[in-house]
PDB file of C-alpha atoms and ligand atoms in Angstrom:
ATOM      1  CA  UNK A   1      48.928  43.546  50.478  1.00  0.00           C
ATOM      2  CA  UNK A   2      46.681  45.420  52.877  1.00  0.00           C
ATOM      3  CA  UNK A   3      45.080  48.640  51.757  1.00  0.00           C
ATOM      4  CA  UNK A   4      46.678  50.971  54.303  1.00  0.00           C
ATOM      5  CA  UNK A   5      50.194  50.340  53.010  1.00  0.00           C
ATOM      6  CA  UNK A   6      51.298  53.027  50.596  1.00  0.00           C
ATOM      7  CA  UNK A   7      53.419  52.317  47.559  1.00  0.00           C
ATOM      8  CA  UNK A   8      56.803  54.033  47.213  1.00  0.00           C
ATOM      9  CA  UNK A   9      57.667  52.823  43.713  1.00  0.00           C
ATOM     10  CA  UNK A  10      55.631  51.081  41.078  1.00  0.00           C
ATOM     11  CA  UNK A  11      57.489  49.043  38.492  1.00  0.00           C
ATOM     12  CA  UNK A  12      55.429  48.286  35.400  1.00  0.00           C
ATOM     13  CA  UNK A  13      56.529  45.797  32.804  1.00  0.00           C
ATOM     14  CA  UNK A  14      60.191  46.649  33.113  1.00  0.00           C
ATOM     15  CA  UNK A  15      62.441  44.905  30.632  1.00  0.00           C
ATOM     16  CA  UNK A  16      66.141  45.545  30.152  1.00  0.00           C
ATOM     17  CA  UNK A  17      68.718  44.405  27.628  1.00  0.00           C
ATOM     18  CA  UNK A  18      72.515  44.541  27.665  1.00  0.00           C
ATOM     19  CA  UNK A  19      73.103  44.475  23.916  1.00  0.00           C
ATOM     20  CA  UNK A  20      70.942  41.602  22.767  1.00  0.00           C
ATOM     21  CA  UNK A  21      71.025  39.825  26.100  1.00  0.00           C
ATOM     22  CA  UNK A  22      67.817  40.323  28.034  1.00  0.00           C
ATOM     23  CA  UNK A  23      68.453  40.751  31.776  1.00  0.00           C
ATOM     24  CA  UNK A  24      64.987  41.825  32.955  1.00  0.00           C
ATOM     25  CA  UNK A  25      61.815  40.396  31.518  1.00  0.00           C
ATOM     26  CA  UNK A  26      58.570  42.289  32.137  1.00  0.00           C
ATOM     27  CA  UNK A  27      59.097  42.904  35.833  1.00  0.00           C
ATOM     28  CA  UNK A  28      56.116  44.405  37.637  1.00  0.00           C
ATOM     29  CA  UNK A  29      56.284  45.140  41.356  1.00  0.00           C
ATOM     30  CA  UNK A  30      54.803  47.553  43.817  1.00  0.00           C
ATOM     31  CA  UNK A  31      57.377  48.458  46.440  1.00  0.00           C
ATOM     32  CA  UNK A  32      55.649  49.229  49.751  1.00  0.00           C
ATOM     33  CA  UNK A  33      56.577  52.469  51.467  1.00  0.00           C
ATOM     34  CA  UNK A  34      58.415  52.360  54.816  1.00  0.00           C
ATOM     35  CA  UNK A  35      58.974  48.664  54.485  1.00  0.00           C
ATOM     36  CA  UNK A  36      61.933  46.489  53.579  1.00  0.00           C
ATOM     37  CA  UNK A  37      61.556  44.564  50.354  1.00  0.00           C
ATOM     38  CA  UNK A  38      64.113  41.834  49.731  1.00  0.00           C
ATOM     39  CA  UNK A  39      65.125  40.744  46.229  1.00  0.00           C
ATOM     40  CA  UNK A  40      66.402  37.174  46.212  1.00  0.00           C
ATOM     41  CA  UNK A  41      67.276  34.680  43.523  1.00  0.00           C
ATOM     42  CA  UNK A  42      70.203  32.815  41.991  1.00  0.00           C
ATOM     43  CA  UNK A  43      73.316  34.596  40.780  1.00  0.00           C
ATOM     44  CA  UNK A  44      72.769  36.318  37.446  1.00  0.00           C
ATOM     45  CA  UNK A  45      68.962  36.434  37.732  1.00  0.00           C
ATOM     46  CA  UNK A  46      68.920  40.235  37.498  1.00  0.00           C
ATOM     47  CA  UNK A  47      68.697  41.476  41.104  1.00  0.00           C
ATOM     48  CA  UNK A  48      71.427  44.112  40.783  1.00  0.00           C
ATOM     49  CA  UNK A  49      70.169  45.083  37.364  1.00  0.00           C
ATOM     50  CA  UNK A  50      66.689  45.678  38.757  1.00  0.00           C
ATOM     51  CA  UNK A  51      68.064  47.632  41.705  1.00  0.00           C
ATOM     52  CA  UNK A  52      70.265  49.781  39.477  1.00  0.00           C
ATOM     53  CA  UNK A  53      67.324  50.527  37.207  1.00  0.00           C
ATOM     54  CA  UNK A  54      65.541  52.181  40.102  1.00  0.00           C
ATOM     55  CA  UNK A  55      67.942  55.107  40.161  1.00  0.00           C
ATOM     56  CA  UNK A  56      69.151  54.732  36.606  1.00  0.00           C
ATOM     57  CA  UNK A  57      72.640  53.556  37.399  1.00  0.00           C
ATOM     58  CA  UNK A  58      72.411  51.462  34.225  1.00  0.00           C
ATOM     59  CA  UNK A  59      72.358  54.635  32.139  1.00  0.00           C
ATOM     60  CA  UNK A  60      76.138  54.710  32.019  1.00  0.00           C
ATOM     61  CA  UNK A  61      76.348  51.194  30.568  1.00  0.00           C
ATOM     62  CA  UNK A  62      76.815  51.116  26.792  1.00  0.00           C
ATOM     63  CA  UNK A  63      74.238  49.130  24.876  1.00  0.00           C
ATOM     64  CA  UNK A  64      71.839  49.058  27.790  1.00  0.00           C
ATOM     65  CA  UNK A  65      68.226  49.519  26.746  1.00  0.00           C
ATOM     66  CA  UNK A  66      65.110  49.590  28.903  1.00  0.00           C
ATOM     67  CA  UNK A  67      61.380  49.369  28.298  1.00  0.00           C
ATOM     68  CA  UNK A  68      58.547  49.809  30.728  1.00  0.00           C
ATOM     69  CA  UNK A  69      57.982  52.198  33.588  1.00  0.00           C
ATOM     70  CA  UNK A  70      59.206  52.927  37.083  1.00  0.00           C
ATOM     71  CA  UNK A  71      56.752  55.302  38.691  1.00  0.00           C
ATOM     72  CA  UNK A  72      57.887  57.486  41.573  1.00  0.00           C
ATOM     73  CA  UNK A  73      54.880  59.551  42.511  1.00  0.00           C
ATOM     74  CA  UNK A  74      53.244  60.123  39.174  1.00  0.00           C
ATOM     75  CA  UNK A  75      56.434  60.415  37.168  1.00  0.00           C
ATOM     76  CA  UNK A  76      58.093  57.696  35.171  1.00  0.00           C
ATOM     77  CA  UNK A  77      61.736  58.021  36.211  1.00  0.00           C
ATOM     78  CA  UNK A  78      62.868  56.223  33.067  1.00  0.00           C
ATOM     79  CA  UNK A  79      61.630  59.001  30.819  1.00  0.00           C
ATOM     80  CA  UNK A  80      64.318  60.616  28.752  1.00  0.00           C
ATOM     81  CA  UNK A  81      65.422  64.019  29.886  1.00  0.00           C
ATOM     82  CA  UNK A  82      64.550  63.335  33.508  1.00  0.00           C
ATOM     83  CA  UNK A  83      66.725  65.071  36.085  1.00  0.00           C
ATOM     84  CA  UNK A  84      69.179  62.373  37.187  1.00  0.00           C
ATOM     85  CA  UNK A  85      70.647  64.217  40.134  1.00  0.00           C
ATOM     86  CA  UNK A  86      67.163  64.979  41.430  1.00  0.00           C
ATOM     87  CA  UNK A  87      66.297  61.290  41.050  1.00  0.00           C
ATOM     88  CA  UNK A  88      69.392  60.199  42.961  1.00  0.00           C
ATOM     89  CA  UNK A  89      68.575  62.577  45.771  1.00  0.00           C
ATOM     90  CA  UNK A  90      65.313  60.682  46.140  1.00  0.00           C
ATOM     91  CA  UNK A  91      66.639  57.201  45.503  1.00  0.00           C
ATOM     92  CA  UNK A  92      69.999  56.509  47.148  1.00  0.00           C
ATOM     93  CA  UNK A  93      72.197  53.456  46.814  1.00  0.00           C
ATOM     94  CA  UNK A  94      74.578  51.425  48.969  1.00  0.00           C
ATOM     95  CA  UNK A  95      76.850  48.808  47.424  1.00  0.00           C
ATOM     96  CA  UNK A  96      78.324  45.499  48.474  1.00  0.00           C
ATOM     97  CA  UNK A  97      81.773  46.877  49.235  1.00  0.00           C
ATOM     98  CA  UNK A  98      81.831  49.943  51.449  1.00  0.00           C
ATOM     99  CA  UNK A  99      83.077  52.771  49.257  1.00  0.00           C
ATOM    100  CA  UNK A 100      83.811  55.815  51.408  1.00  0.00           C
ATOM    101  CA  UNK A 101      85.690  58.627  49.720  1.00  0.00           C
ATOM    102  CA  UNK A 102      89.313  59.108  50.870  1.00  0.00           C
ATOM    103  CA  UNK A 103      88.238  62.097  52.919  1.00  0.00           C
ATOM    104  CA  UNK A 104      87.333  62.684  56.530  1.00  0.00           C
ATOM    105  CA  UNK A 105      84.329  61.019  58.127  1.00  0.00           C
ATOM    106  CA  UNK A 106      82.696  64.451  58.281  1.00  0.00           C
ATOM    107  CA  UNK A 107      83.300  65.216  54.612  1.00  0.00           C
ATOM    108  CA  UNK A 108      81.920  61.853  53.582  1.00  0.00           C
ATOM    109  CA  UNK A 109      78.632  62.519  55.331  1.00  0.00           C
ATOM    110  CA  UNK A 110      78.202  66.079  54.042  1.00  0.00           C
ATOM    111  CA  UNK A 111      79.256  65.186  50.502  1.00  0.00           C
ATOM    112  CA  UNK A 112      75.743  65.215  49.025  1.00  0.00           C
ATOM    113  CA  UNK A 113      74.724  68.315  50.929  1.00  0.00           C
ATOM    114  CA  UNK A 114      77.761  70.187  49.669  1.00  0.00           C
ATOM    115  CA  UNK A 115      76.859  69.157  46.123  1.00  0.00           C
ATOM    116  CA  UNK A 116      73.460  70.676  46.760  1.00  0.00           C
ATOM    117  CA  UNK A 117      75.218  73.913  47.746  1.00  0.00           C
ATOM    118  CA  UNK A 118      74.607  73.757  51.493  1.00  0.00           C
ATOM    119  CA  UNK A 119      77.371  75.809  53.160  1.00  0.00           C
ATOM    120  CA  UNK A 120      75.983  76.771  56.548  1.00  0.00           C
ATOM    121  CA  UNK A 121      78.331  75.161  59.050  1.00  0.00           C
ATOM    122  CA  UNK A 122      75.593  74.699  61.642  1.00  0.00           C
ATOM    123  CA  UNK A 123      73.279  72.932  59.193  1.00  0.00           C
ATOM    124  CA  UNK A 124      76.133  70.681  58.063  1.00  0.00           C
ATOM    125  CA  UNK A 125      77.119  69.850  61.642  1.00  0.00           C
ATOM    126  CA  UNK A 126      73.563  68.964  62.528  1.00  0.00           C
ATOM    127  CA  UNK A 127      73.188  66.824  59.436  1.00  0.00           C
ATOM    128  CA  UNK A 128      76.390  64.948  60.270  1.00  0.00           C
ATOM    129  CA  UNK A 129      75.226  64.136  63.767  1.00  0.00           C
ATOM    130  CA  UNK A 130      71.729  63.182  62.634  1.00  0.00           C
ATOM    131  CA  UNK A 131      72.925  60.920  59.825  1.00  0.00           C
ATOM    132  CA  UNK A 132      75.622  59.252  61.928  1.00  0.00           C
ATOM    133  CA  UNK A 133      73.158  58.655  64.751  1.00  0.00           C
ATOM    134  CA  UNK A 134      70.637  57.215  62.304  1.00  0.00           C
ATOM    135  CA  UNK A 135      73.348  54.968  60.907  1.00  0.00           C
ATOM    136  CA  UNK A 136      74.254  53.768  64.417  1.00  0.00           C
ATOM    137  CA  UNK A 137      77.805  55.062  64.059  1.00  0.00           C
ATOM    138  CA  UNK A 138      77.794  58.304  66.064  1.00  0.00           C
ATOM    139  CA  UNK A 139      79.049  56.967  69.415  1.00  0.00           C
ATOM    140  CA  UNK A 140      82.038  55.352  67.717  1.00  0.00           C
ATOM    141  CA  UNK A 141      83.164  58.343  65.657  1.00  0.00           C
ATOM    142  CA  UNK A 142      81.872  61.490  67.326  1.00  0.00           C
ATOM    143  CA  UNK A 143      85.341  62.367  68.623  1.00  0.00           C
ATOM    144  CA  UNK A 144      87.132  61.623  65.382  1.00  0.00           C
ATOM    145  CA  UNK A 145      85.052  63.254  62.670  1.00  0.00           C
ATOM    146  CA  UNK A 146      88.185  64.663  61.011  1.00  0.00           C
ATOM    147  CA  UNK A 147      89.804  61.266  60.755  1.00  0.00           C
ATOM    148  CA  UNK A 148      90.155  59.732  57.312  1.00  0.00           C
ATOM    149  CA  UNK A 149      87.180  57.450  56.617  1.00  0.00           C
ATOM    150  CA  UNK A 150      89.470  54.765  55.200  1.00  0.00           C
ATOM    151  CA  UNK A 151      90.858  54.151  58.689  1.00  0.00           C
ATOM    152  CA  UNK A 152      87.483  52.771  59.834  1.00  0.00           C
ATOM    153  CA  UNK A 153      86.734  49.043  59.934  1.00  0.00           C
ATOM    154  CA  UNK A 154      84.705  47.711  57.015  1.00  0.00           C
ATOM    155  CA  UNK A 155      81.584  47.414  59.190  1.00  0.00           C
ATOM    156  CA  UNK A 156      82.022  51.037  60.245  1.00  0.00           C
ATOM    157  CA  UNK A 157      82.708  52.068  56.654  1.00  0.00           C
ATOM    158  CA  UNK A 158      79.468  50.440  55.540  1.00  0.00           C
ATOM    159  CA  UNK A 159      77.539  52.356  58.208  1.00  0.00           C
ATOM    160  CA  UNK A 160      79.352  55.528  57.136  1.00  0.00           C
ATOM    161  CA  UNK A 161      78.289  54.961  53.552  1.00  0.00           C
ATOM    162  CA  UNK A 162      74.717  54.477  54.755  1.00  0.00           C
ATOM    163  CA  UNK A 163      75.033  57.741  56.732  1.00  0.00           C
ATOM    164  CA  UNK A 164      76.285  59.451  53.567  1.00  0.00           C
ATOM    165  CA  UNK A 165      73.309  58.093  51.628  1.00  0.00           C
ATOM    166  CA  UNK A 166      70.709  59.133  54.197  1.00  0.00           C
ATOM    167  CA  UNK A 167      72.211  62.563  54.947  1.00  0.00           C
ATOM    168  CA  UNK A 168      70.402  63.918  51.895  1.00  0.00           C
ATOM    169  CA  UNK A 169      67.179  62.293  53.104  1.00  0.00           C
ATOM    170  CA  UNK A 170      66.250  60.127  50.142  1.00  0.00           C
ATOM    171  CA  UNK A 171      62.883  58.431  50.061  1.00  0.00           C
ATOM    172  CA  UNK A 172      64.161  55.098  48.862  1.00  0.00           C
ATOM    173  CA  UNK A 173      67.402  53.386  49.802  1.00  0.00           C
ATOM    174  CA  UNK A 174      68.708  50.633  47.528  1.00  0.00           C
ATOM    175  CA  UNK A 175      71.074  48.174  49.198  1.00  0.00           C
ATOM    176  CA  UNK A 176      72.930  45.657  47.037  1.00  0.00           C
ATOM    177  CA  UNK A 177      74.246  42.865  49.290  1.00  0.00           C
ATOM    178  CA  UNK A 178      75.272  45.449  51.894  1.00  0.00           C
ATOM    179  CA  UNK A 179      76.576  42.902  54.405  1.00  0.00           C
ATOM    180  CA  UNK A 180      78.154  40.253  52.214  1.00  0.00           C
ATOM    181  CA  UNK A 181      81.643  41.656  52.806  1.00  0.00           C
ATOM    182  CA  UNK A 182      81.132  42.000  56.569  1.00  0.00           C
ATOM    183  CA  UNK A 183      81.726  39.837  59.623  1.00  0.00           C
ATOM    184  CA  UNK A 184      78.709  38.430  61.534  1.00  0.00           C
ATOM    185  CA  UNK A 185      78.693  41.146  64.220  1.00  0.00           C
ATOM    186  CA  UNK A 186      78.793  44.007  61.713  1.00  0.00           C
ATOM    187  CA  UNK A 187      76.144  42.184  59.699  1.00  0.00           C
ATOM    188  CA  UNK A 188      73.864  42.103  62.716  1.00  0.00           C
ATOM    189  CA  UNK A 189      74.470  45.802  63.365  1.00  0.00           C
ATOM    190  CA  UNK A 190      73.521  46.653  59.780  1.00  0.00           C
ATOM    191  CA  UNK A 191      70.450  44.403  59.932  1.00  0.00           C
ATOM    192  CA  UNK A 192      69.233  46.164  63.070  1.00  0.00           C
ATOM    193  CA  UNK A 193      70.001  49.463  61.429  1.00  0.00           C
ATOM    194  CA  UNK A 194      67.861  48.590  58.403  1.00  0.00           C
ATOM    195  CA  UNK A 195      64.957  47.798  60.676  1.00  0.00           C
ATOM    196  CA  UNK A 196      65.136  51.227  62.327  1.00  0.00           C
ATOM    197  CA  UNK A 197      65.687  53.045  59.026  1.00  0.00           C
ATOM    198  CA  UNK A 198      62.419  51.830  57.574  1.00  0.00           C
ATOM    199  CA  UNK A 199      60.568  54.236  59.837  1.00  0.00           C
ATOM    200  CA  UNK A 200      61.895  57.003  57.592  1.00  0.00           C
ATOM    201  CA  UNK A 201      62.802  55.341  54.336  1.00  0.00           C
ATOM    202  CA  UNK A 202      61.710  52.642  51.966  1.00  0.00           C
ATOM    203  CA  UNK A 203      64.404  50.000  51.677  1.00  0.00           C
ATOM    204  CA  UNK A 204      65.071  47.539  48.891  1.00  0.00           C
ATOM    205  CA  UNK A 205      67.604  44.912  49.830  1.00  0.00           C
ATOM    206  CA  UNK A 206      69.360  42.459  47.548  1.00  0.00           C
ATOM    207  CA  UNK A 207      70.691  39.531  49.527  1.00  0.00           C
ATOM    208  CA  UNK A 208      71.986  36.019  49.007  1.00  0.00           C
ATOM    209  CA  UNK A 209      71.449  35.285  52.653  1.00  0.00           C
ATOM    210  CA  UNK A 210      68.072  33.608  53.111  1.00  0.00           C
ATOM    211  CA  UNK A 211      68.182  34.048  56.885  1.00  0.00           C
ATOM    212  CA  UNK A 212      68.804  37.728  56.397  1.00  0.00           C
ATOM    213  CA  UNK A 213      65.891  38.119  54.012  1.00  0.00           C
ATOM    214  CA  UNK A 214      63.659  36.214  56.414  1.00  0.00           C
ATOM    215  CA  UNK A 215      64.883  38.193  59.434  1.00  0.00           C
ATOM    216  CA  UNK A 216      64.746  41.737  58.173  1.00  0.00           C
ATOM    217  CA  UNK A 217      62.443  42.068  55.206  1.00  0.00           C
ATOM    218  CA  UNK A 218      58.695  42.590  55.208  1.00  0.00           C
ATOM    219  CA  UNK A 219      58.211  41.561  51.582  1.00  0.00           C
ATOM    220  CA  UNK A 220      60.265  39.347  49.334  1.00  0.00           C
ATOM    221  CA  UNK A 221      60.480  39.054  45.577  1.00  0.00           C
ATOM    222  CA  UNK A 222      61.974  35.882  44.159  1.00  0.00           C
ATOM    223  CA  UNK A 223      63.663  36.431  40.815  1.00  0.00           C
ATOM    224  CA  UNK A 224      64.696  33.890  38.245  1.00  0.00           C
ATOM    225  CA  UNK A 225      66.134  34.530  34.775  1.00  0.00           C
ATOM    226  CA  UNK A 226      65.124  38.166  34.713  1.00  0.00           C
ATOM    227  CA  UNK A 227      61.575  37.595  35.909  1.00  0.00           C
ATOM    228  CA  UNK A 228      59.924  38.077  39.263  1.00  0.00           C
ATOM    229  CA  UNK A 229      58.429  34.633  39.777  1.00  0.00           C
ATOM    230  CA  UNK A 230      56.873  35.367  43.117  1.00  0.00           C
ATOM    231  CA  UNK A 231      56.258  38.381  45.344  1.00  0.00           C
ATOM    232  CA  UNK A 232      54.672  38.074  48.745  1.00  0.00           C
ATOM    233  CA  UNK A 233      55.021  39.084  52.345  1.00  0.00           C
ATOM    234  CA  UNK A 234      58.182  37.504  53.640  1.00  0.00           C
ATOM    235  CA  UNK A 235      56.526  35.077  56.053  1.00  0.00           C
ATOM    236  CA  UNK A 236      54.303  33.701  53.324  1.00  0.00           C
ATOM    237  CA  UNK A 237      57.090  33.437  50.780  1.00  0.00           C
ATOM    238  CA  UNK A 238      59.339  31.561  53.179  1.00  0.00           C
ATOM    239  CA  UNK A 239      56.747  29.324  54.809  1.00  0.00           C
ATOM    240  CA  UNK A 240      54.321  28.572  52.008  1.00  0.00           C
ATOM    241  CA  UNK A 241      55.920  29.575  48.717  1.00  0.00           C
ATOM    242  CA  UNK A 242      53.483  29.466  45.829  1.00  0.00           C
ATOM    243  CA  UNK A 243      55.966  28.185  43.306  1.00  0.00           C
ATOM    244  CA  UNK A 244      58.131  25.138  43.146  1.00  0.00           C
ATOM    245  CA  UNK A 245      61.168  27.136  42.014  1.00  0.00           C
ATOM    246  CA  UNK A 246      60.887  29.481  44.988  1.00  0.00           C
ATOM    247  CA  UNK A 247      60.699  26.546  47.335  1.00  0.00           C
ATOM    248  CA  UNK A 248      63.698  24.874  45.719  1.00  0.00           C
ATOM    249  CA  UNK A 249      65.701  28.077  46.003  1.00  0.00           C
ATOM    250  CA  UNK A 250      64.888  28.951  49.599  1.00  0.00           C
ATOM    251  CA  UNK A 251      65.518  25.406  50.741  1.00  0.00           C
ATOM    252  CA  UNK A 252      68.866  25.410  48.962  1.00  0.00           C
ATOM    253  CA  UNK A 253      68.031  22.897  46.265  1.00  0.00           C
ATOM    254  CA  UNK A 254      69.331  25.186  43.556  1.00  0.00           C
ATOM    255  CA  UNK A 255      70.960  28.569  43.092  1.00  0.00           C
TER     256      UNK A 255
HETATM  257  N1  ATP B 301      77.190  45.672  32.382  1.00  0.00           N
HETATM  258  C1  ATP B 301      76.722  44.518  31.909  1.00  0.00           C
HETATM  259  N2  ATP B 301      76.902  44.194  30.607  1.00  0.00           N
HETATM  260  C2  ATP B 301      76.438  43.043  30.106  1.00  0.00           C
HETATM  261  N3  ATP B 301      75.769  42.129  30.814  1.00  0.00           N
HETATM  262  C3  ATP B 301      75.552  42.384  32.107  1.00  0.00           C
HETATM  263  C4  ATP B 301      76.017  43.582  32.727  1.00  0.00           C
HETATM  264  N4  ATP B 301      75.658  43.552  34.032  1.00  0.00           N
HETATM  265  C5  ATP B 301      74.991  42.408  34.211  1.00  0.00           C
HETATM  266  N5  ATP B 301      74.928  41.692  33.068  1.00  0.00           N
HETATM  267  C6  ATP B 301      74.255  40.395  32.876  1.00  0.00           C
HETATM  268  O1  ATP B 301      72.894  40.525  33.237  1.00  0.00           O
HETATM  269  C7  ATP B 301      72.440  39.414  33.997  1.00  0.00           C
HETATM  270  C8  ATP B 301      71.939  39.867  35.352  1.00  0.00           C
HETATM  271  O2  ATP B 301      73.047  40.358  36.091  1.00  0.00           O
HETATM  272  P1  ATP B 301      72.893  40.948  37.549  1.00  0.00           P
HETATM  273  O3  ATP B 301      74.219  41.493  37.921  1.00  0.00           O
HETATM  274  O4  ATP B 301      71.737  41.850  37.599  1.00  0.00           O
HETATM  275  O5  ATP B 301      72.574  39.619  38.389  1.00  0.00           O
HETATM  276  P2  ATP B 301      72.439  39.410  39.955  1.00  0.00           P
HETATM  277  O6  ATP B 301      71.146  38.753  40.195  1.00  0.00           O
HETATM  278  O7  ATP B 301      72.699  40.699  40.662  1.00  0.00           O
HETATM  279  O8  ATP B 301      73.614  38.370  40.248  1.00  0.00           O
HETATM  280  P3  ATP B 301      74.544  38.220  41.539  1.00  0.00           P
HETATM  281  O9  ATP B 301      73.709  37.550  42.566  1.00  0.00           O
HETATM  282  O10 ATP B 301      75.663  37.336  41.070  1.00  0.00           O
HETATM  283  O11 ATP B 301      75.016  39.577  41.950  1.00  0.00           O
HETATM  284  C9  ATP B 301      73.624  38.458  34.061  1.00  0.00           C
HETATM  285  O12 ATP B 301      73.494  37.522  33.041  1.00  0.00           O
HETATM  286  C10 ATP B 301      74.816  39.354  33.817  1.00  0.00           C
HETATM  287  O13 ATP B 301      75.859  38.634  33.217  1.00  0.00           O
HETATM  288 MG1   MG B 302      74.203  41.343  41.968  1.00  0.00          MG
END
């Protein structure tokens, strides 16, 4: 990795157990700032678990235990007593299935700002337009902001959920298979969107789609049985993987 690229998150020796089952095994990664990092690997290898650890979504799971560090600036976000809502303002998350709230498009986007106590109508209006533009949804919904979000298509809902996540201006956006429930056109729209979003945010993308990882990500981590086996810039990982298992996976020989 070249020297001028800053690091957004540093993961040091992160291990995680669900009861006595170990799901992450001494993962260390430096996530480059303003880049897209893809996490790939066979089902069950720990991609979602790793992603969820980065904004402590695993906290709510009984029996889940972690060791190691995730450094955001100079703070270990895994430390007990950390401010979870502050963390989630900085590290937002988008899931596989679009999950808008059964509220208007407008109220979906301002949801996080309202939680923060923002009430000024002008500030909220501006935030709605900015986030919807950034999420490449504005032209389609600008005249129907009061419409229920559940009436949107799933591709539009996924962009709405991204707008909701970026309205509070997080630093890192975690995306867990954000296009796997979408048709090819919506997938392409979201892929283009990710590429523009990295100007402002650091993105971490879990995907099962090798073409997608190769198309949109700058760096790729290959995971296997809870470990990161290989981490490299995406071109290198896909053209000259350093490990046999990576090669087998990206060429479809297993996984
Ligand atoms: N809440 C949970 N309780 C117990 N075990 C879990 C839990 N969530 C995940 N696991 C286990 O941890 C391992 C990693 O799961 P994880 O969901 O992170 O995999 P993944 O790489 O995201 O897989 P997929 O590609 O299928 O989404 C799996 O063995 C899974 O069964
Ligand atoms: Mg998963």
